[in-house]
PDB file of C-alpha atoms in Angstrom:
ATOM      1  CA  UNK A 162      52.162 -10.364  13.079  1.00  0.00           C
ATOM      2  CA  UNK A 163      51.872  -6.947  13.530  1.00  0.00           C
ATOM      3  CA  UNK A 164      48.428  -6.217  12.554  1.00  0.00           C
ATOM      4  CA  UNK A 165      47.352  -9.183  14.876  1.00  0.00           C
ATOM      5  CA  UNK A 166      46.463  -6.959  17.761  1.00  0.00           C
ATOM      6  CA  UNK A 167      44.358  -4.660  15.118  1.00  0.00           C
ATOM      7  CA  UNK A 168      42.665  -7.519  14.102  1.00  0.00           C
ATOM      8  CA  UNK A 169      41.813  -8.484  17.820  1.00  0.00           C
ATOM      9  CA  UNK A 170      40.695  -4.984  18.428  1.00  0.00           C
ATOM     10  CA  UNK A 171      38.345  -4.867  15.143  1.00  0.00           C
ATOM     11  CA  UNK A 172      36.639  -8.048  16.353  1.00  0.00           C
ATOM     12  CA  UNK A 173      36.251  -6.980  19.876  1.00  0.00           C
ATOM     13  CA  UNK A 174      34.636  -3.607  18.600  1.00  0.00           C
ATOM     14  CA  UNK A 175      32.516  -5.430  16.413  1.00  0.00           C
ATOM     15  CA  UNK A 176      31.143  -7.770  19.158  1.00  0.00           C
ATOM     16  CA  UNK A 177      30.844  -4.605  21.249  1.00  0.00           C
ATOM     17  CA  UNK A 178      28.640  -3.089  18.513  1.00  0.00           C
ATOM     18  CA  UNK A 179      26.210  -5.780  18.541  1.00  0.00           C
ATOM     19  CA  UNK A 180      25.910  -6.292  22.354  1.00  0.00           C
ATOM     20  CA  UNK A 181      25.404  -2.600  22.849  1.00  0.00           C
ATOM     21  CA  UNK A 182      21.746  -1.723  23.365  1.00  0.00           C
ATOM     22  CA  UNK A 183      19.538   1.169  22.585  1.00  0.00           C
ATOM     23  CA  UNK A 184      17.448   0.205  25.855  1.00  0.00           C
ATOM     24  CA  UNK A 185      16.749  -3.114  27.694  1.00  0.00           C
ATOM     25  CA  UNK A 186      14.417  -4.496  24.967  1.00  0.00           C
ATOM     26  CA  UNK A 187      16.861  -4.268  21.757  1.00  0.00           C
ATOM     27  CA  UNK A 188      20.478  -4.306  20.467  1.00  0.00           C
ATOM     28  CA  UNK A 189      21.208  -1.488  17.625  1.00  0.00           C
ATOM     29  CA  UNK A 190      21.436  -3.923  14.981  1.00  0.00           C
ATOM     30  CA  UNK A 191      18.097  -5.340  16.068  1.00  0.00           C
ATOM     31  CA  UNK A 192      16.713  -1.802  16.117  1.00  0.00           C
ATOM     32  CA  UNK A 193      18.005  -0.983  12.263  1.00  0.00           C
ATOM     33  CA  UNK A 194      16.392  -4.296  11.161  1.00  0.00           C
ATOM     34  CA  UNK A 195      13.019  -3.296  13.001  1.00  0.00           C
ATOM     35  CA  UNK A 196      13.082  -0.001  11.133  1.00  0.00           C
ATOM     36  CA  UNK A 197      13.841  -1.137   7.954  1.00  0.00           C
ATOM     37  CA  UNK A 198      10.800  -3.522   8.054  1.00  0.00           C
ATOM     38  CA  UNK A 199       8.527  -0.721   8.870  1.00  0.00           C
ATOM     39  CA  UNK A 200      10.167   1.288   6.107  1.00  0.00           C
ATOM     40  CA  UNK A 201       8.812  -1.780   3.791  1.00  0.00           C
ATOM     41  CA  UNK A 202       5.442  -1.365   5.505  1.00  0.00           C
ATOM     42  CA  UNK A 203       5.201   1.855   4.511  1.00  0.00           C
ATOM     43  CA  UNK A 204       5.888   1.236   0.892  1.00  0.00           C
ATOM     44  CA  UNK A 205       3.680  -1.618   0.940  1.00  0.00           C
ATOM     45  CA  UNK A 206       0.832   0.714   2.108  1.00  0.00           C
ATOM     46  CA  UNK A 207       1.919   3.144  -0.352  1.00  0.00           C
ATOM     47  CA  UNK A 208       1.518   0.854  -3.375  1.00  0.00           C
ATOM     48  CA  UNK A 209      -1.781  -0.772  -2.362  1.00  0.00           C
ATOM     49  CA  UNK A 210      -3.293   2.509  -2.297  1.00  0.00           C
ATOM     50  CA  UNK A 211      -1.421   3.374  -5.616  1.00  0.00           C
ATOM     51  CA  UNK A 212      -2.965   0.252  -7.192  1.00  0.00           C
ATOM     52  CA  UNK A 213      -6.350   1.183  -6.508  1.00  0.00           C
ATOM     53  CA  UNK A 214      -6.189   5.013  -7.144  1.00  0.00           C
ATOM     54  CA  UNK A 215      -3.683   4.847 -10.294  1.00  0.00           C
ATOM     55  CA  UNK A 216      -6.386   3.527 -12.598  1.00  0.00           C
ATOM     56  CA  UNK A 217      -9.469   5.400 -11.193  1.00  0.00           C
ATOM     57  CA  UNK A 218      -9.409   8.253 -13.853  1.00  0.00           C
ATOM     58  CA  UNK A 219      -8.699   6.044 -16.826  1.00  0.00           C
ATOM     59  CA  UNK A 220     -11.347   3.375 -16.078  1.00  0.00           C
ATOM     60  CA  UNK A 221     -13.627   4.831 -18.279  1.00  0.00           C
ATOM     61  CA  UNK A 222     -11.750   6.015 -21.384  1.00  0.00           C
ATOM     62  CA  UNK A 223     -10.000   2.344 -21.362  1.00  0.00           C
ATOM     63  CA  UNK A 224     -13.339   0.646 -21.066  1.00  0.00           C
ATOM     64  CA  UNK A 225     -15.019   2.625 -23.546  1.00  0.00           C
ATOM     65  CA  UNK A 226     -11.810   1.885 -25.956  1.00  0.00           C
ATOM     66  CA  UNK A 227     -12.219  -1.939 -25.191  1.00  0.00           C
ATOM     67  CA  UNK A 228     -15.699  -2.066 -25.403  1.00  0.00           C
ATOM     68  CA  UNK A 229     -17.786   1.173 -27.054  1.00  0.00           C
ATOM     69  CA  UNK A 230     -20.952  -0.409 -26.297  1.00  0.00           C
ATOM     70  CA  UNK A 231     -20.538  -0.506 -22.661  1.00  0.00           C
ATOM     71  CA  UNK A 232     -22.614   1.766 -20.705  1.00  0.00           C
ATOM     72  CA  UNK A 233     -21.382   4.138 -18.011  1.00  0.00           C
ATOM     73  CA  UNK A 234     -22.947   2.326 -15.164  1.00  0.00           C
ATOM     74  CA  UNK A 235     -20.394  -0.246 -15.741  1.00  0.00           C
ATOM     75  CA  UNK A 236     -17.911   1.830 -14.076  1.00  0.00           C
ATOM     76  CA  UNK A 237     -19.363   1.356 -10.728  1.00  0.00           C
ATOM     77  CA  UNK A 238     -18.716  -2.503 -10.865  1.00  0.00           C
ATOM     78  CA  UNK A 239     -15.253  -1.861 -12.086  1.00  0.00           C
ATOM     79  CA  UNK A 240     -14.514   0.388  -9.170  1.00  0.00           C
ATOM     80  CA  UNK A 241     -16.205  -1.620  -6.586  1.00  0.00           C
ATOM     81  CA  UNK A 242     -14.667  -4.940  -7.597  1.00  0.00           C
ATOM     82  CA  UNK A 243     -11.488  -3.769  -5.996  1.00  0.00           C
ATOM     83  CA  UNK A 244     -12.896  -2.743  -2.115  1.00  0.00           C
ATOM     84  CA  UNK A 245     -15.321  -5.880  -2.540  1.00  0.00           C
ATOM     85  CA  UNK A 246     -12.363  -8.101  -3.000  1.00  0.00           C
ATOM     86  CA  UNK A 247     -10.558  -6.423  -0.093  1.00  0.00           C
ATOM     87  CA  UNK A 248     -13.567  -6.545   2.041  1.00  0.00           C
ATOM     88  CA  UNK A 249     -14.064 -10.469   1.765  1.00  0.00           C
ATOM     89  CA  UNK A 250     -10.413 -11.313   2.002  1.00  0.00           C
ATOM     90  CA  UNK A 251      -9.397  -8.960   4.549  1.00  0.00           C
ATOM     91  CA  UNK A 252     -10.412 -11.064   7.880  1.00  0.00           C
ATOM     92  CA  UNK A 253      -9.145 -14.249   6.127  1.00  0.00           C
ATOM     93  CA  UNK A 254      -5.699 -12.496   5.550  1.00  0.00           C
ATOM     94  CA  UNK A 255      -5.578 -11.264   8.865  1.00  0.00           C
ATOM     95  CA  UNK A 256      -6.561 -14.457  10.651  1.00  0.00           C
ATOM     96  CA  UNK A 257      -4.046 -16.144   8.469  1.00  0.00           C
ATOM     97  CA  UNK A 258      -1.244 -13.937   9.658  1.00  0.00           C
ATOM     98  CA  UNK A 259      -2.109 -14.078  13.359  1.00  0.00           C
ATOM     99  CA  UNK A 260      -2.209 -18.048  12.886  1.00  0.00           C
ATOM    100  CA  UNK A 261       1.227 -18.349  11.486  1.00  0.00           C
ATOM    101  CA  UNK A 262       2.498 -15.531  13.827  1.00  0.00           C
ATOM    102  CA  UNK A 263       4.336 -13.996  10.930  1.00  0.00           C
ATOM    103  CA  UNK A 264       3.468 -11.609   8.298  1.00  0.00           C
ATOM    104  CA  UNK A 265       5.852 -12.516   5.515  1.00  0.00           C
ATOM    105  CA  UNK A 266       4.063 -15.422   3.574  1.00  0.00           C
ATOM    106  CA  UNK A 267       0.711 -13.433   3.347  1.00  0.00           C
ATOM    107  CA  UNK A 268       2.462 -10.346   2.064  1.00  0.00           C
ATOM    108  CA  UNK A 269       4.494 -12.445  -0.391  1.00  0.00           C
ATOM    109  CA  UNK A 270       1.407 -14.441  -1.643  1.00  0.00           C
ATOM    110  CA  UNK A 271      -0.582 -11.459  -2.036  1.00  0.00           C
ATOM    111  CA  UNK A 272       1.913  -9.413  -3.897  1.00  0.00           C
ATOM    112  CA  UNK A 273       2.337 -12.367  -6.330  1.00  0.00           C
ATOM    113  CA  UNK A 274      -1.574 -11.938  -6.998  1.00  0.00           C
ATOM    114  CA  UNK A 275      -1.130  -8.396  -7.098  1.00  0.00           C
ATOM    115  CA  UNK A 276       1.352  -8.889  -9.980  1.00  0.00           C
ATOM    116  CA  UNK A 277      -0.540 -11.161 -11.977  1.00  0.00           C
ATOM    117  CA  UNK A 278      -3.597  -8.986 -11.730  1.00  0.00           C
ATOM    118  CA  UNK A 279      -1.834  -6.155 -12.874  1.00  0.00           C
ATOM    119  CA  UNK A 280      -0.575  -7.932 -15.922  1.00  0.00           C
ATOM    120  CA  UNK A 281      -3.907  -8.920 -16.701  1.00  0.00           C
ATOM    121  CA  UNK A 282      -5.363  -5.512 -16.623  1.00  0.00           C
ATOM    122  CA  UNK A 283      -2.062  -4.275 -18.997  1.00  0.00           C
ATOM    123  CA  UNK A 284      -2.970  -6.854 -21.326  1.00  0.00           C
ATOM    124  CA  UNK A 285      -7.074  -6.584 -21.918  1.00  0.00           C
ATOM    125  CA  UNK A 286      -6.561  -5.561 -25.293  1.00  0.00           C
ATOM    126  CA  UNK A 287      -4.923  -8.661 -26.596  1.00  0.00           C
ATOM    127  CA  UNK A 288      -6.916 -11.226 -24.094  1.00  0.00           C
ATOM    128  CA  UNK A 289      -9.744 -12.691 -25.995  1.00  0.00           C
ATOM    129  CA  UNK A 290     -13.268 -12.706 -24.603  1.00  0.00           C
ATOM    130  CA  UNK A 291     -15.326 -10.238 -22.975  1.00  0.00           C
ATOM    131  CA  UNK A 292     -13.112  -7.362 -22.111  1.00  0.00           C
ATOM    132  CA  UNK A 293     -15.341  -5.486 -19.256  1.00  0.00           C
ATOM    133  CA  UNK A 294     -15.636  -8.729 -17.616  1.00  0.00           C
ATOM    134  CA  UNK A 295     -11.884  -9.531 -17.564  1.00  0.00           C
ATOM    135  CA  UNK A 296     -11.339  -5.922 -16.179  1.00  0.00           C
ATOM    136  CA  UNK A 297     -13.945  -6.689 -13.209  1.00  0.00           C
ATOM    137  CA  UNK A 298     -11.837  -9.437 -12.472  1.00  0.00           C
ATOM    138  CA  UNK A 299      -8.532  -8.227 -12.591  1.00  0.00           C
ATOM    139  CA  UNK A 300      -9.769  -5.388 -10.257  1.00  0.00           C
ATOM    140  CA  UNK A 301     -11.195  -8.016  -7.953  1.00  0.00           C
ATOM    141  CA  UNK A 302      -8.130 -10.079  -7.724  1.00  0.00           C
ATOM    142  CA  UNK A 303      -6.223  -6.587  -6.878  1.00  0.00           C
ATOM    143  CA  UNK A 304      -8.529  -6.051  -4.139  1.00  0.00           C
ATOM    144  CA  UNK A 305      -7.889  -9.488  -2.825  1.00  0.00           C
ATOM    145  CA  UNK A 306      -4.136  -8.938  -2.887  1.00  0.00           C
ATOM    146  CA  UNK A 307      -4.595  -5.309  -0.998  1.00  0.00           C
ATOM    147  CA  UNK A 308      -6.304  -7.536   1.873  1.00  0.00           C
ATOM    148  CA  UNK A 309      -2.550  -7.379   3.199  1.00  0.00           C
ATOM    149  CA  UNK A 310      -2.976  -3.834   4.119  1.00  0.00           C
ATOM    150  CA  UNK A 311      -4.673  -5.877   7.266  1.00  0.00           C
ATOM    151  CA  UNK A 312      -1.480  -7.717   8.266  1.00  0.00           C
ATOM    152  CA  UNK A 313       0.748  -4.877   7.535  1.00  0.00           C
ATOM    153  CA  UNK A 314      -1.070  -2.466  10.051  1.00  0.00           C
ATOM    154  CA  UNK A 315      -1.065  -5.052  12.605  1.00  0.00           C
ATOM    155  CA  UNK A 316       2.839  -5.649  12.027  1.00  0.00           C
ATOM    156  CA  UNK A 317       3.387  -2.062  12.250  1.00  0.00           C
ATOM    157  CA  UNK A 318       1.572  -2.044  15.661  1.00  0.00           C
ATOM    158  CA  UNK A 319       3.545  -4.943  16.604  1.00  0.00           C
ATOM    159  CA  UNK A 320       7.085  -3.582  15.509  1.00  0.00           C
ATOM    160  CA  UNK A 321       6.722  -0.276  17.101  1.00  0.00           C
ATOM    161  CA  UNK A 322       7.222   0.714  20.795  1.00  0.00           C
ATOM    162  CA  UNK A 323       4.511   3.195  22.316  1.00  0.00           C
ATOM    163  CA  UNK A 324       6.457   6.329  22.167  1.00  0.00           C
ATOM    164  CA  UNK A 325       7.271   5.568  18.440  1.00  0.00           C
ATOM    165  CA  UNK A 326       3.632   4.223  17.423  1.00  0.00           C
ATOM    166  CA  UNK A 327       2.005   7.783  17.004  1.00  0.00           C
ATOM    167  CA  UNK A 328       4.768   8.695  14.266  1.00  0.00           C
ATOM    168  CA  UNK A 329       4.349   5.460  12.540  1.00  0.00           C
ATOM    169  CA  UNK A 330       0.873   5.445  12.368  1.00  0.00           C
ATOM    170  CA  UNK A 331       0.763   9.033  10.818  1.00  0.00           C
ATOM    171  CA  UNK A 332       3.695   8.039   8.374  1.00  0.00           C
ATOM    172  CA  UNK A 333       1.889   4.891   7.189  1.00  0.00           C
ATOM    173  CA  UNK A 334      -1.464   6.981   6.859  1.00  0.00           C
ATOM    174  CA  UNK A 335       0.560   9.532   4.819  1.00  0.00           C
ATOM    175  CA  UNK A 336       1.877   6.630   2.699  1.00  0.00           C
ATOM    176  CA  UNK A 337      -1.510   5.617   1.955  1.00  0.00           C
ATOM    177  CA  UNK A 338      -3.268   8.724   1.199  1.00  0.00           C
ATOM    178  CA  UNK A 339      -0.022   9.561  -0.884  1.00  0.00           C
ATOM    179  CA  UNK A 340      -0.934   6.440  -2.926  1.00  0.00           C
ATOM    180  CA  UNK A 341      -4.554   7.523  -3.265  1.00  0.00           C
ATOM    181  CA  UNK A 342      -3.287  10.946  -4.577  1.00  0.00           C
ATOM    182  CA  UNK A 343      -0.213   9.975  -6.703  1.00  0.00           C
ATOM    183  CA  UNK A 344      -1.899   7.421  -8.469  1.00  0.00           C
ATOM    184  CA  UNK A 345      -3.414   9.981 -10.873  1.00  0.00           C
ATOM    185  CA  UNK A 346      -0.776  11.840 -11.076  1.00  0.00           C
ATOM    186  CA  UNK A 347       1.229   9.101 -12.660  1.00  0.00           C
ATOM    187  CA  UNK A 348      -1.668   8.591 -14.764  1.00  0.00           C
ATOM    188  CA  UNK A 349      -1.483  12.172 -16.127  1.00  0.00           C
ATOM    189  CA  UNK A 350       2.344  11.737 -16.543  1.00  0.00           C
ATOM    190  CA  UNK A 351       1.955   8.799 -19.055  1.00  0.00           C
ATOM    191  CA  UNK A 352      -1.050  10.668 -21.237  1.00  0.00           C
ATOM    192  CA  UNK A 353       1.504  11.707 -23.918  1.00  0.00           C
ATOM    193  CA  UNK A 354       1.456   8.096 -24.909  1.00  0.00           C
ATOM    194  CA  UNK A 355      -1.605   8.438 -26.518  1.00  0.00           C
ATOM    195  CA  UNK A 356      -4.482   6.105 -27.044  1.00  0.00           C
ATOM    196  CA  UNK A 357      -2.259   3.755 -29.406  1.00  0.00           C
ATOM    197  CA  UNK A 358       0.998   4.077 -27.793  1.00  0.00           C
ATOM    198  CA  UNK A 359       3.500   1.351 -28.573  1.00  0.00           C
ATOM    199  CA  UNK A 360       4.006  -2.870 -28.404  1.00  0.00           C
ATOM    200  CA  UNK A 361       7.186  -4.630 -27.054  1.00  0.00           C
ATOM    201  CA  UNK A 362       6.722  -8.407 -27.721  1.00  0.00           C
ATOM    202  CA  UNK A 363       3.191  -8.112 -28.664  1.00  0.00           C
ATOM    203  CA  UNK A 364       2.655  -6.301 -25.107  1.00  0.00           C
ATOM    204  CA  UNK A 365       0.632  -3.034 -25.563  1.00  0.00           C
ATOM    205  CA  UNK A 366       2.041   0.015 -23.720  1.00  0.00           C
ATOM    206  CA  UNK A 367      -0.399   3.121 -24.010  1.00  0.00           C
ATOM    207  CA  UNK A 368      -1.680   5.902 -21.742  1.00  0.00           C
ATOM    208  CA  UNK A 369      -4.231   3.224 -20.395  1.00  0.00           C
ATOM    209  CA  UNK A 370      -1.839  -0.015 -19.918  1.00  0.00           C
ATOM    210  CA  UNK A 371       0.742   1.918 -18.423  1.00  0.00           C
ATOM    211  CA  UNK A 372      -0.919   2.592 -15.322  1.00  0.00           C
ATOM    212  CA  UNK A 373      -1.058  -1.591 -14.896  1.00  0.00           C
ATOM    213  CA  UNK A 374       2.662  -1.818 -15.919  1.00  0.00           C
ATOM    214  CA  UNK A 375       3.770   0.595 -13.140  1.00  0.00           C
ATOM    215  CA  UNK A 376       1.808  -1.658 -10.756  1.00  0.00           C
ATOM    216  CA  UNK A 377       4.101  -4.369 -11.812  1.00  0.00           C
ATOM    217  CA  UNK A 378       7.170  -2.844 -11.631  1.00  0.00           C
ATOM    218  CA  UNK A 379       6.458  -1.624  -7.933  1.00  0.00           C
ATOM    219  CA  UNK A 380       4.735  -5.037  -7.223  1.00  0.00           C
ATOM    220  CA  UNK A 381       7.875  -6.943  -8.105  1.00  0.00           C
ATOM    221  CA  UNK A 382       9.974  -4.620  -6.215  1.00  0.00           C
ATOM    222  CA  UNK A 383       7.768  -4.776  -2.942  1.00  0.00           C
ATOM    223  CA  UNK A 384       8.101  -8.666  -3.389  1.00  0.00           C
ATOM    224  CA  UNK A 385      11.813  -8.439  -3.163  1.00  0.00           C
ATOM    225  CA  UNK A 386      11.753  -6.144  -0.058  1.00  0.00           C
ATOM    226  CA  UNK A 387       9.873  -8.778   1.792  1.00  0.00           C
ATOM    227  CA  UNK A 388      12.147 -11.494   1.315  1.00  0.00           C
ATOM    228  CA  UNK A 389      14.064 -12.755   4.446  1.00  0.00           C
ATOM    229  CA  UNK A 390      17.529 -10.927   3.737  1.00  0.00           C
ATOM    230  CA  UNK A 391      15.643  -7.425   3.909  1.00  0.00           C
ATOM    231  CA  UNK A 392      12.223  -7.942   5.933  1.00  0.00           C
ATOM    232  CA  UNK A 393      13.474  -9.278   9.195  1.00  0.00           C
ATOM    233  CA  UNK A 394      10.297  -9.379  11.557  1.00  0.00           C
ATOM    234  CA  UNK A 395      10.930  -7.734  15.192  1.00  0.00           C
ATOM    235  CA  UNK A 396       7.727  -7.605  17.417  1.00  0.00           C
ATOM    236  CA  UNK A 397       9.162  -5.344  20.101  1.00  0.00           C
ATOM    237  CA  UNK A 398       5.504  -3.942  21.322  1.00  0.00           C
ATOM    238  CA  UNK A 399       4.897  -7.691  22.834  1.00  0.00           C
ATOM    239  CA  UNK A 400       8.433  -6.916  24.714  1.00  0.00           C
ATOM    240  CA  UNK A 401       7.467  -3.848  25.868  1.00  0.00           C
ATOM    241  CA  UNK A 402       4.173  -4.739  27.512  1.00  0.00           C
ATOM    242  CA  UNK A 403       5.685  -7.712  29.265  1.00  0.00           C
ATOM    243  CA  UNK A 404       8.134  -5.700  30.742  1.00  0.00           C
ATOM    244  CA  UNK A 405       5.529  -2.687  31.619  1.00  0.00           C
ATOM    245  CA  UNK A 406       3.032  -5.055  32.930  1.00  0.00           C
ATOM    246  CA  UNK A 407       5.431  -7.237  34.771  1.00  0.00           C
ATOM    247  CA  UNK A 408       4.171 -10.308  32.977  1.00  0.00           C
ATOM    248  CA  UNK A 409       6.118 -13.433  32.285  1.00  0.00           C
ATOM    249  CA  UNK A 410       4.362 -14.113  28.899  1.00  0.00           C
ATOM    250  CA  UNK A 411       2.941 -11.962  25.752  1.00  0.00           C
ATOM    251  CA  UNK A 412      -0.637 -13.316  26.319  1.00  0.00           C
ATOM    252  CA  UNK A 413      -0.814 -12.280  29.860  1.00  0.00           C
ATOM    253  CA  UNK A 414       0.568  -8.834  28.916  1.00  0.00           C
ATOM    254  CA  UNK A 415      -2.142  -8.286  26.267  1.00  0.00           C
ATOM    255  CA  UNK A 416      -4.917  -9.521  28.672  1.00  0.00           C
ATOM    256  CA  UNK A 417      -3.867  -6.828  30.916  1.00  0.00           C
ATOM    257  CA  UNK A 418      -4.527  -4.034  28.270  1.00  0.00           C
ATOM    258  CA  UNK A 419      -8.169  -3.169  27.745  1.00  0.00           C
ATOM    259  CA  UNK A 420      -8.868  -1.966  24.131  1.00  0.00           C
ATOM    260  CA  UNK A 421     -11.009   1.341  23.731  1.00  0.00           C
ATOM    261  CA  UNK A 422     -13.703  -0.028  21.571  1.00  0.00           C
ATOM    262  CA  UNK A 423     -15.413   3.360  21.250  1.00  0.00           C
ATOM    263  CA  UNK A 424     -12.384   5.165  19.869  1.00  0.00           C
ATOM    264  CA  UNK A 425     -11.644   2.384  17.650  1.00  0.00           C
ATOM    265  CA  UNK A 426     -14.957   2.251  15.777  1.00  0.00           C
ATOM    266  CA  UNK A 427     -14.844   6.271  15.693  1.00  0.00           C
ATOM    267  CA  UNK A 428     -11.736   5.870  13.593  1.00  0.00           C
ATOM    268  CA  UNK A 429     -13.120   3.455  11.515  1.00  0.00           C
ATOM    269  CA  UNK A 430     -16.079   5.379  10.737  1.00  0.00           C
ATOM    270  CA  UNK A 431     -14.036   8.497   9.805  1.00  0.00           C
ATOM    271  CA  UNK A 432     -12.050   6.411   7.602  1.00  0.00           C
ATOM    272  CA  UNK A 433     -14.988   4.970   5.680  1.00  0.00           C
ATOM    273  CA  UNK A 434     -16.276   8.651   5.129  1.00  0.00           C
ATOM    274  CA  UNK A 435     -12.859   9.767   3.893  1.00  0.00           C
ATOM    275  CA  UNK A 436     -12.378   6.915   1.223  1.00  0.00           C
ATOM    276  CA  UNK A 437     -15.778   7.548   0.196  1.00  0.00           C
ATOM    277  CA  UNK A 438     -15.510  10.855  -0.744  1.00  0.00           C
ATOM    278  CA  UNK A 439     -12.217  10.360  -2.444  1.00  0.00           C
ATOM    279  CA  UNK A 440     -13.601   7.521  -4.292  1.00  0.00           C
ATOM    280  CA  UNK A 441     -16.767   9.120  -5.345  1.00  0.00           C
ATOM    281  CA  UNK A 442     -14.517  12.250  -6.766  1.00  0.00           C
ATOM    282  CA  UNK A 443     -12.017  10.130  -8.731  1.00  0.00           C
ATOM    283  CA  UNK A 444     -14.463   7.886 -10.278  1.00  0.00           C
ATOM    284  CA  UNK A 445     -16.768  10.403 -11.209  1.00  0.00           C
ATOM    285  CA  UNK A 446     -14.310  13.262 -12.304  1.00  0.00           C
ATOM    286  CA  UNK A 447     -13.230  11.926 -15.705  1.00  0.00           C
ATOM    287  CA  UNK A 448     -16.667  11.121 -17.310  1.00  0.00           C
ATOM    288  CA  UNK A 449     -18.221  14.302 -15.558  1.00  0.00           C
ATOM    289  CA  UNK A 450     -15.434  16.319 -17.102  1.00  0.00           C
ATOM    290  CA  UNK A 451     -15.719  14.642 -20.559  1.00  0.00           C
ATOM    291  CA  UNK A 452     -19.405  15.552 -20.515  1.00  0.00           C
ATOM    292  CA  UNK A 453     -19.314  18.868 -19.175  1.00  0.00           C
ATOM    293  CA  UNK A 454     -16.261  20.510 -20.607  1.00  0.00           C
ATOM    294  CA  UNK A 455     -16.401  18.414 -23.891  1.00  0.00           C
ATOM    295  CA  UNK A 456     -12.555  17.146 -22.902  1.00  0.00           C
ATOM    296  CA  UNK A 457     -11.053  14.589 -24.979  1.00  0.00           C
ATOM    297  CA  UNK A 458     -10.190  11.383 -23.216  1.00  0.00           C
ATOM    298  CA  UNK A 459      -6.287  12.467 -23.130  1.00  0.00           C
ATOM    299  CA  UNK A 460      -7.245  16.153 -21.438  1.00  0.00           C
ATOM    300  CA  UNK A 461      -9.652  14.603 -19.136  1.00  0.00           C
ATOM    301  CA  UNK A 462      -6.885  12.001 -17.714  1.00  0.00           C
ATOM    302  CA  UNK A 463      -4.435  14.724 -17.896  1.00  0.00           C
ATOM    303  CA  UNK A 464      -6.132  17.406 -15.778  1.00  0.00           C
ATOM    304  CA  UNK A 465      -8.084  15.224 -13.397  1.00  0.00           C
ATOM    305  CA  UNK A 466      -4.261  13.697 -12.561  1.00  0.00           C
ATOM    306  CA  UNK A 467      -3.414  17.493 -12.035  1.00  0.00           C
ATOM    307  CA  UNK A 468      -5.901  18.413  -9.871  1.00  0.00           C
ATOM    308  CA  UNK A 469      -5.557  15.147  -7.557  1.00  0.00           C
ATOM    309  CA  UNK A 470      -1.750  15.716  -7.425  1.00  0.00           C
ATOM    310  CA  UNK A 471      -2.519  18.979  -5.960  1.00  0.00           C
ATOM    311  CA  UNK A 472      -4.187  16.881  -3.133  1.00  0.00           C
ATOM    312  CA  UNK A 473      -0.762  15.022  -2.614  1.00  0.00           C
ATOM    313  CA  UNK A 474       0.893  18.353  -1.718  1.00  0.00           C
ATOM    314  CA  UNK A 475      -1.689  19.399   0.860  1.00  0.00           C
ATOM    315  CA  UNK A 476      -1.966  15.718   2.399  1.00  0.00           C
ATOM    316  CA  UNK A 477       1.926  15.883   2.841  1.00  0.00           C
ATOM    317  CA  UNK A 478       1.698  18.962   4.682  1.00  0.00           C
ATOM    318  CA  UNK A 479      -0.928  17.856   6.780  1.00  0.00           C
ATOM    319  CA  UNK A 480       0.434  14.577   7.736  1.00  0.00           C
ATOM    320  CA  UNK A 481       3.893  15.753   8.700  1.00  0.00           C
ATOM    321  CA  UNK A 482       2.280  18.315  11.128  1.00  0.00           C
ATOM    322  CA  UNK A 483       0.222  15.391  12.963  1.00  0.00           C
ATOM    323  CA  UNK A 484       3.148  14.378  15.227  1.00  0.00           C
ATOM    324  CA  UNK A 485       4.073  17.909  16.642  1.00  0.00           C
ATOM    325  CA  UNK A 486       0.137  18.577  17.122  1.00  0.00           C
ATOM    326  CA  UNK A 487      -0.121  15.438  19.014  1.00  0.00           C
ATOM    327  CA  UNK A 488       2.624  16.193  21.397  1.00  0.00           C
ATOM    328  CA  UNK A 489       0.974  19.359  22.312  1.00  0.00           C
TER     329      UNK A 489
END
């Protein structure tokens, strides 16, 4: 009985904590859940970029091992399969996310495809049939799965307030660029496994297939992060727009805001140029160094991974200073 007042006090404090607001748009608990969901989006963007880049330096040596008769020109088809799948399905996944009003199901489905495609890539050595065709198919499916970048970015815009958006966008760009440059570093880290590696339950683990298994692990982890008890959607941008515009509905609030199409297309074109140069470097780097420096497959993977990892450090520095520069 003596503890009854203490229990009442604790319950009262808990109710007040839940009702306390950071501003007039959300409670403290809602803010915590919202930022947790944003961190999950950061990880998703990192993973989709990692999935693209982690195999680039190893494509040619892996392809040459699977089919010694394949020509180097075929590398272009393998590399292009990923962005081609993303290009085709990004509008579809984006439309689906808008239609549902939720990004959870599109993210879960695309992550499931991502895991399946990564398993296929990792088991090409034991899959019967034309190996190079299977490789193109696996990379195409990974491209389809990475179409979730469209809904991930749209959710990021919807889940941040205007004052938070510059930082959030710079951080998600950092996550994406880190995925691009960390991938080759991870590929370099597994080169000690060599050409043959080892097998577990008949599954091959070597310096080529480990990149796929890394994707499988992170893909399953990401899938868990998107489940309802971790990822809870909070679209605060609409409520903020309604408050600032003095509108009664979300639709009216967005109609009052006119988008700057010139600025949008300028950024899109700049991003195209950036990715084009990056992919060109990573794709041609491995076969070029093998031809020009007489490096072995293992040496080319290792040294190209180190070179691209240096880019990761530079990218980190640049994206960290973006927010303070924007304030000036």
